[in-house]
């Protein structure tokens, strides 16, 4: 899950398909922390192996990113400072 207040963020996140990440579900809602921001939940799989690169790109453009995973050690919330 990550959040941002930039218009068009969902569309820019869909560009992550260039990493061959298979998206299952995308959900957005107003953030509880700041009413001007939005939280996004993205469900995907890593069968093609490009998820780490996609997450690195999201981290650089998001205020906060939390990864919930069954098969990865990368499950921490990251405050990217943006």
Tab-separated table of N, CA and C in Angstrom:
chain	number	residue	atom	x	y	z
A	1	UNK	N	0.853	-1.169	0.000
A	1	UNK	CA	0.000	0.000	0.000
A	1	UNK	C	0.897	1.230	0.000
A	2	UNK	N	0.493	2.219	-0.722
A	2	UNK	CA	1.244	3.462	-0.745
A	2	UNK	C	0.266	4.614	-0.913
A	3	UNK	N	0.714	5.831	-0.621
A	3	UNK	CA	-0.184	6.962	-0.845
A	3	UNK	C	0.554	8.130	-1.462
A	4	UNK	N	-0.241	8.959	-2.117
A	4	UNK	CA	0.292	10.130	-2.801
A	4	UNK	C	-0.830	11.118	-3.014
A	5	UNK	N	-0.479	12.389	-3.214
A	5	UNK	CA	-1.502	13.398	-3.480
A	5	UNK	C	-1.428	13.926	-4.904
A	6	UNK	N	-0.568	13.359	-5.715
A	6	UNK	CA	-0.395	13.826	-7.079
A	6	UNK	C	-1.529	13.341	-7.976
A	7	UNK	N	-2.123	14.231	-8.774
A	7	UNK	CA	-3.125	13.786	-9.744
A	7	UNK	C	-2.491	12.832	-10.755
A	8	UNK	N	-3.235	11.833	-11.144
A	8	UNK	CA	-2.745	10.887	-12.135
A	8	UNK	C	-1.813	9.824	-11.594
A	9	UNK	N	-1.712	9.693	-10.277
A	9	UNK	CA	-0.798	8.715	-9.692
A	9	UNK	C	-1.152	7.290	-10.083
A	10	UNK	N	-2.440	6.978	-10.118
A	10	UNK	CA	-2.822	5.618	-10.475
A	10	UNK	C	-2.360	5.292	-11.889
A	11	UNK	N	-2.533	6.221	-12.801
A	11	UNK	CA	-2.101	5.994	-14.178
A	11	UNK	C	-0.587	5.817	-14.252
A	12	UNK	N	0.140	6.620	-13.502
A	12	UNK	CA	1.598	6.487	-13.548
A	12	UNK	C	2.044	5.168	-12.936
A	13	UNK	N	1.319	4.671	-11.958
A	13	UNK	CA	1.668	3.382	-11.349
A	13	UNK	C	1.383	2.225	-12.302
A	14	UNK	N	0.427	2.411	-13.187
A	14	UNK	CA	0.146	1.350	-14.151
A	14	UNK	C	1.302	1.181	-15.128
A	15	UNK	N	2.147	2.173	-15.227
A	15	UNK	CA	3.346	2.037	-16.064
A	15	UNK	C	4.289	0.979	-15.512
A	16	UNK	N	4.027	0.547	-14.290
A	16	UNK	CA	4.853	-0.501	-13.704
A	16	UNK	C	4.702	-1.818	-14.450
A	17	UNK	N	3.725	-1.874	-15.334
A	17	UNK	CA	3.572	-3.069	-16.155
A	17	UNK	C	4.809	-3.308	-17.015
A	18	UNK	N	5.621	-2.271	-17.206
A	18	UNK	CA	6.854	-2.445	-17.984
A	18	UNK	C	7.805	-3.422	-17.301
A	19	UNK	N	7.578	-3.677	-16.009
A	19	UNK	CA	8.392	-4.639	-15.270
A	19	UNK	C	7.791	-6.042	-15.326
A	20	UNK	N	6.737	-6.209	-16.132
A	20	UNK	CA	6.054	-7.497	-16.286
A	20	UNK	C	5.473	-8.019	-14.977
A	21	UNK	N	4.991	-7.109	-14.141
A	21	UNK	CA	4.316	-7.491	-12.909
A	21	UNK	C	2.847	-7.724	-13.238
A	22	UNK	N	2.318	-8.855	-12.825
A	22	UNK	CA	0.932	-9.210	-13.090
A	22	UNK	C	0.045	-8.599	-12.007
A	23	UNK	N	-0.736	-7.568	-12.366
A	23	UNK	CA	-1.622	-6.905	-11.412
A	23	UNK	C	-2.938	-7.669	-11.316
A	24	UNK	N	-3.369	-7.942	-10.071
A	24	UNK	CA	-4.638	-8.625	-9.835
A	24	UNK	C	-5.743	-7.644	-9.465
A	25	UNK	N	-5.401	-6.639	-8.665
A	25	UNK	CA	-6.421	-5.734	-8.128
A	25	UNK	C	-5.757	-4.414	-7.750
A	26	UNK	N	-6.422	-3.312	-8.062
A	26	UNK	CA	-5.969	-1.980	-7.645
A	26	UNK	C	-7.152	-1.293	-6.985
A	27	UNK	N	-6.919	-0.730	-5.813
A	27	UNK	CA	-7.978	-0.047	-5.064
A	27	UNK	C	-7.420	1.274	-4.539
A	28	UNK	N	-8.218	2.324	-4.588
A	28	UNK	CA	-7.787	3.609	-4.028
A	28	UNK	C	-8.879	4.149	-3.128
A	29	UNK	N	-8.443	4.945	-2.145
A	29	UNK	CA	-9.391	5.583	-1.232
A	29	UNK	C	-8.705	6.783	-0.589
A	30	UNK	N	-9.502	7.742	-0.091
A	30	UNK	CA	-8.893	8.882	0.601
A	30	UNK	C	-8.084	8.399	1.805
A	31	UNK	N	-6.952	9.020	2.019
A	31	UNK	CA	-6.076	8.642	3.117
A	31	UNK	C	-6.666	9.060	4.454
A	32	UNK	N	-6.475	8.227	5.471
A	32	UNK	CA	-6.908	8.582	6.827
A	32	UNK	C	-5.917	9.548	7.477
A	33	UNK	N	-4.656	9.547	7.021
A	33	UNK	CA	-3.640	10.429	7.593
A	33	UNK	C	-3.780	11.865	7.101
A	34	UNK	N	-4.112	12.033	5.845
A	34	UNK	CA	-4.231	13.362	5.259
A	34	UNK	C	-5.335	13.324	4.213
A	35	UNK	N	-6.371	14.102	4.402
A	35	UNK	CA	-7.534	14.043	3.522
A	35	UNK	C	-7.231	14.480	2.093
A	36	UNK	N	-6.101	15.141	1.878
A	36	UNK	CA	-5.724	15.561	0.528
A	36	UNK	C	-4.986	14.461	-0.232
A	37	UNK	N	-4.599	13.392	0.458
A	37	UNK	CA	-3.853	12.290	-0.152
A	37	UNK	C	-4.767	11.099	-0.410
A	38	UNK	N	-4.257	10.148	-1.159
A	38	UNK	CA	-4.978	8.909	-1.431
A	38	UNK	C	-4.093	7.719	-1.103
A	39	UNK	N	-4.708	6.668	-0.561
A	39	UNK	CA	-4.039	5.392	-0.341
A	39	UNK	C	-4.375	4.481	-1.506
A	40	UNK	N	-3.401	3.713	-1.946
A	40	UNK	CA	-3.608	2.738	-3.010
A	40	UNK	C	-3.215	1.363	-2.490
A	41	UNK	N	-4.049	0.369	-2.757
A	41	UNK	CA	-3.731	-1.021	-2.479
A	41	UNK	C	-3.605	-1.718	-3.823
A	42	UNK	N	-2.491	-2.394	-4.015
A	42	UNK	CA	-2.243	-3.094	-5.271
A	42	UNK	C	-1.924	-4.549	-4.947
A	43	UNK	N	-2.687	-5.450	-5.522
A	43	UNK	CA	-2.432	-6.882	-5.379
A	43	UNK	C	-1.804	-7.375	-6.679
A	44	UNK	N	-0.671	-8.061	-6.556
A	44	UNK	CA	0.033	-8.529	-7.750
A	44	UNK	C	0.838	-9.776	-7.418
A	45	UNK	N	1.428	-10.377	-8.445
A	45	UNK	CA	2.321	-11.512	-8.207
A	45	UNK	C	3.682	-11.240	-8.836
A	46	UNK	N	4.637	-12.070	-8.467
A	46	UNK	CA	6.016	-11.886	-8.907
A	46	UNK	C	6.500	-13.075	-9.730
A	47	UNK	N	5.615	-13.690	-10.475
A	47	UNK	CA	6.003	-14.875	-11.245
A	47	UNK	C	7.033	-14.556	-12.324
A	48	UNK	N	7.056	-13.324	-12.798
A	48	UNK	CA	8.005	-12.957	-13.849
A	48	UNK	C	9.280	-12.331	-13.298
A	49	UNK	N	9.324	-12.051	-12.008
A	49	UNK	CA	10.552	-11.594	-11.383
A	49	UNK	C	10.834	-10.109	-11.421
A	50	UNK	N	9.926	-9.264	-11.896
A	50	UNK	CA	10.190	-7.833	-11.979
A	50	UNK	C	9.642	-7.020	-10.823
A	51	UNK	N	9.122	-7.680	-9.800
A	51	UNK	CA	8.465	-6.955	-8.711
A	51	UNK	C	9.435	-6.083	-7.915
A	52	UNK	N	10.617	-6.562	-7.631
A	52	UNK	CA	11.573	-5.772	-6.835
A	52	UNK	C	11.901	-4.448	-7.532
A	53	UNK	N	12.119	-4.476	-8.826
A	53	UNK	CA	12.403	-3.253	-9.573
A	53	UNK	C	11.200	-2.315	-9.565
A	54	UNK	N	10.001	-2.873	-9.693
A	54	UNK	CA	8.792	-2.055	-9.644
A	54	UNK	C	8.645	-1.398	-8.278
A	55	UNK	N	8.894	-2.143	-7.202
A	55	UNK	CA	8.802	-1.583	-5.853
A	55	UNK	C	9.844	-0.494	-5.635
A	56	UNK	N	11.037	-0.675	-6.158
A	56	UNK	CA	12.072	0.355	-6.030
A	56	UNK	C	11.623	1.657	-6.683
A	57	UNK	N	10.963	1.553	-7.834
A	57	UNK	CA	10.476	2.756	-8.510
A	57	UNK	C	9.351	3.417	-7.711
A	58	UNK	N	8.444	2.625	-7.162
A	58	UNK	CA	7.351	3.177	-6.353
A	58	UNK	C	7.906	3.850	-5.106
A	59	UNK	N	8.884	3.227	-4.445
A	59	UNK	CA	9.472	3.805	-3.227
A	59	UNK	C	10.003	5.210	-3.482
A	60	UNK	N	10.587	5.417	-4.633
A	60	UNK	CA	11.165	6.717	-4.949
A	60	UNK	C	10.139	7.798	-5.212
A	61	UNK	N	8.883	7.417	-5.419
A	61	UNK	CA	7.854	8.390	-5.772
A	61	UNK	C	6.702	8.433	-4.776
A	62	UNK	N	6.817	7.726	-3.655
A	62	UNK	CA	5.719	7.641	-2.692
A	62	UNK	C	6.153	8.159	-1.333
A	63	UNK	N	5.195	8.653	-0.582
A	63	UNK	CA	5.479	9.078	0.787
A	63	UNK	C	5.700	7.880	1.692
A	64	UNK	N	4.940	6.821	1.456
A	64	UNK	CA	5.004	5.641	2.309
A	64	UNK	C	4.688	4.421	1.468
A	65	UNK	N	5.384	3.339	1.726
A	65	UNK	CA	5.131	2.090	1.021
A	65	UNK	C	5.229	0.948	2.013
A	66	UNK	N	4.210	0.128	2.078
A	66	UNK	CA	4.232	-1.078	2.903
A	66	UNK	C	4.045	-2.269	1.978
A	67	UNK	N	4.904	-3.263	2.135
A	67	UNK	CA	4.829	-4.471	1.323
A	67	UNK	C	4.368	-5.609	2.217
A	68	UNK	N	3.281	-6.239	1.826
A	68	UNK	CA	2.775	-7.410	2.536
A	68	UNK	C	2.979	-8.598	1.619
A	69	UNK	N	3.727	-9.587	2.085
A	69	UNK	CA	4.102	-10.684	1.199
A	69	UNK	C	4.159	-12.001	1.952
A	70	UNK	N	3.832	-13.067	1.245
A	70	UNK	CA	3.962	-14.409	1.816
A	70	UNK	C	5.338	-15.001	1.561
A	71	UNK	N	6.023	-14.543	0.538
A	71	UNK	CA	7.260	-15.204	0.163
A	71	UNK	C	8.463	-14.297	0.067
A	72	UNK	N	8.479	-13.215	0.827
A	72	UNK	CA	9.586	-12.269	0.713
A	72	UNK	C	9.963	-11.752	2.084
A	73	UNK	N	11.212	-11.361	2.239
A	73	UNK	CA	11.636	-10.728	3.481
A	73	UNK	C	11.400	-9.229	3.442
A	74	UNK	N	10.926	-8.708	2.329
A	74	UNK	CA	10.676	-7.275	2.147
A	74	UNK	C	9.247	-6.951	2.574
A	75	UNK	N	8.995	-6.911	3.885
A	75	UNK	CA	7.645	-6.676	4.394
A	75	UNK	C	7.570	-5.436	5.263
A	76	UNK	N	8.552	-4.587	5.205
A	76	UNK	CA	8.595	-3.417	6.064
A	76	UNK	C	7.904	-2.229	5.427
A	77	UNK	N	7.405	-1.344	6.267
A	77	UNK	CA	6.895	-0.071	5.788
A	77	UNK	C	8.071	0.858	5.556
A	78	UNK	N	8.063	1.569	4.486
A	78	UNK	CA	9.172	2.449	4.132
A	78	UNK	C	8.636	3.860	4.014
A	79	UNK	N	9.189	4.777	4.796
A	79	UNK	CA	8.859	6.186	4.639
A	79	UNK	C	9.920	6.770	3.729
A	80	UNK	N	9.534	7.069	2.502
A	80	UNK	CA	10.526	7.533	1.532
A	80	UNK	C	10.840	9.012	1.659
A	81	UNK	N	10.095	9.727	2.495
A	81	UNK	CA	10.389	11.126	2.719
A	81	UNK	C	9.887	12.061	1.647
A	82	UNK	N	9.169	11.577	0.658
A	82	UNK	CA	8.628	12.436	-0.409
A	82	UNK	C	7.328	13.052	0.011
